[in-house]
GROMACS .gro file of C-alpha atoms in nm:
model
  105
    1MET     CA    1   8.671  16.025  12.927
    2LYS     CA    2   8.506  15.716  13.071
    3VAL     CA    3   8.698  15.525  13.337
    4ILE     CA    4   8.649  15.150  13.341
    5ALA     CA    5   8.693  14.991  13.681
    6ALA     CA    6   8.897  14.676  13.708
    7PRO     CA    7   8.703  14.373  13.827
    8VAL     CA    8   8.740  14.302  14.197
    9LEU     CA    9   8.808  13.942  14.289
   10ARG     CA   10   8.599  13.808  14.571
   11PRO     CA   11   8.805  13.659  14.856
   12PHE     CA   12   8.663  13.312  14.791
   13THR     CA   13   8.768  13.331  14.424
   14LEU     CA   14   9.119  13.439  14.520
   15ARG     CA   15   9.142  13.165  14.783
   16ALA     CA   16   9.021  12.898  14.538
   17GLY     CA   17   9.258  13.020  14.267
   18LEU     CA   18   9.557  13.010  14.499
   19ALA     CA   19   9.458  12.663  14.618
   20ALA     CA   20   9.429  12.541  14.258
   21LEU     CA   21   9.763  12.689  14.147
   22PRO     CA   22   9.991  12.410  14.280
   23VAL     CA   23   9.768  12.141  14.132
   24LEU     CA   24   9.736  12.310  13.792
   25SER     CA   25  10.113  12.369  13.774
   26VAL     CA   26  10.184  12.007  13.878
   27GLY     CA   27  10.361  12.134  14.190
   28LEU     CA   28  10.606  12.367  14.018
   29LEU     CA   29  10.444  12.677  14.169
   30CYS     CA   30  10.386  12.528  14.514
   31PRO     CA   31  10.559  12.809  14.712
   32VAL     CA   32  10.355  13.087  14.547
   33PRO     CA   33  10.033  13.053  14.754
   34SER     CA   34  10.235  13.046  15.076
   35LEU     CA   35  10.429  13.353  14.963
   36VAL     CA   36  10.106  13.541  14.892
   37LEU     CA   37   9.974  13.441  15.233
   38ALA     CA   38  10.299  13.543  15.405
   39LEU     CA   39  10.309  13.881  15.232
   40ARG     CA   40   9.945  13.939  15.313
   41ARG     CA   41   9.949  13.844  15.683
   42ARG     CA   42  10.319  13.893  15.770
   43ASP     CA   43  10.304  13.607  16.018
   44ARG     CA   44  10.612  13.405  16.108
   45ALA     CA   45  10.431  13.074  16.056
   46ASP     CA   46  10.339  13.175  15.702
   47TRP     CA   47  10.703  13.253  15.625
   48TRP     CA   48  10.800  12.911  15.763
   49ALA     CA   49  10.539  12.749  15.537
   50PHE     CA   50  10.680  12.940  15.238
   51GLY     CA   51  11.031  12.818  15.327
   52PHE     CA   52  10.906  12.461  15.367
   53PHE     CA   53  10.731  12.452  15.029
   54SER     CA   54  11.034  12.618  14.866
   55ALA     CA   55  11.251  12.341  15.013
   56VAL     CA   56  11.005  12.080  14.886
   57LEU     CA   57  11.030  12.230  14.537
   58VAL     CA   58  11.410  12.232  14.548
   59ALA     CA   59  11.414  11.871  14.673
   60TRP     CA   60  11.171  11.768  14.401
   61ILE     CA   61  11.380  11.930  14.125
   62ALA     CA   62  11.699  11.775  14.265
   63ASP     CA   63  11.522  11.439  14.283
   64LEU     CA   64  11.420  11.472  13.918
   65ARG     CA   65  11.780  11.534  13.818
   66LEU     CA   66  11.924  11.249  14.025
   67THR     CA   67  11.681  10.963  13.969
   68PRO     CA   68  11.649  10.757  13.652
   69GLU     CA   69  11.339  10.773  13.436
   70VAL     CA   70  11.193  10.453  13.574
   71THR     CA   71  11.190  10.420  13.951
   72HIS     CA   72  11.090  10.139  14.183
   73GLY     CA   73  11.079  10.088  14.556
   74TRP     CA   74  11.195  10.368  14.784
   75GLU     CA   75  11.289  10.596  14.491
   76PHE     CA   76  10.929  10.581  14.366
   77GLY     CA   77  10.807  10.643  14.722
   78ALA     CA   78  11.028  10.951  14.755
   79ASP     CA   79  10.905  11.083  14.420
   80LEU     CA   80  10.545  11.027  14.522
   81VAL     CA   81  10.588  11.200  14.859
   82LEU     CA   82  10.753  11.506  14.701
   83VAL     CA   83  10.489  11.536  14.429
   84LEU     CA   84  10.205  11.500  14.679
   85LEU     CA   85  10.361  11.755  14.915
   86SER     CA   86  10.414  12.004  14.635
   87MET     CA   87  10.065  11.966  14.491
   88VAL     CA   88   9.819  11.854  14.756
   89GLY     CA   89  10.010  11.982  15.059
   90ALA     CA   90  10.048  12.334  14.924
   91SER     CA   91   9.684  12.347  14.813
   92LEU     CA   92   9.551  12.225  15.145
   93HIS     CA   93   9.779  12.462  15.334
   94VAL     CA   94   9.656  12.775  15.160
   95TRP     CA   95   9.293  12.657  15.171
   96ARG     CA   96   9.306  12.600  15.548
   97ALA     CA   97   9.533  12.893  15.639
   98TRP     CA   98   9.347  13.162  15.443
   99PRO     CA   99   9.186  13.407  15.686
  100GLN     CA  100   8.820  13.312  15.726
  101ALA     CA  101   8.726  13.670  15.820
  102ASP     CA  102   8.796  13.772  15.458
  103GLU     CA  103   8.518  13.547  15.329
  104GLY     CA  104   8.242  13.773  15.462
  105ARG     CA  105   8.357  14.085  15.280
   0.00000   0.00000   0.00000
């Protein structure tokens, strides 16, 4: 019987995929990269980042339920801040926080 080995993801590929996840999911999966990082490194700061991005997601979903379809002024500003935090903030966080020592392996 021939055993087929599963492909091994290079650390850069994994890092890039996790950084792209919040952008590709339009922010709906923004806590996932921080959770992966927290489970991997078991650092308190990573757990705080996971909690922060989870709170951003909850605030964004609550904001979607409470605001009308068309927003102006401060409501639009709040929407924009939450979307940017959930997409760009989560991506930049995992890109910068990923252990650089893993890149050489």
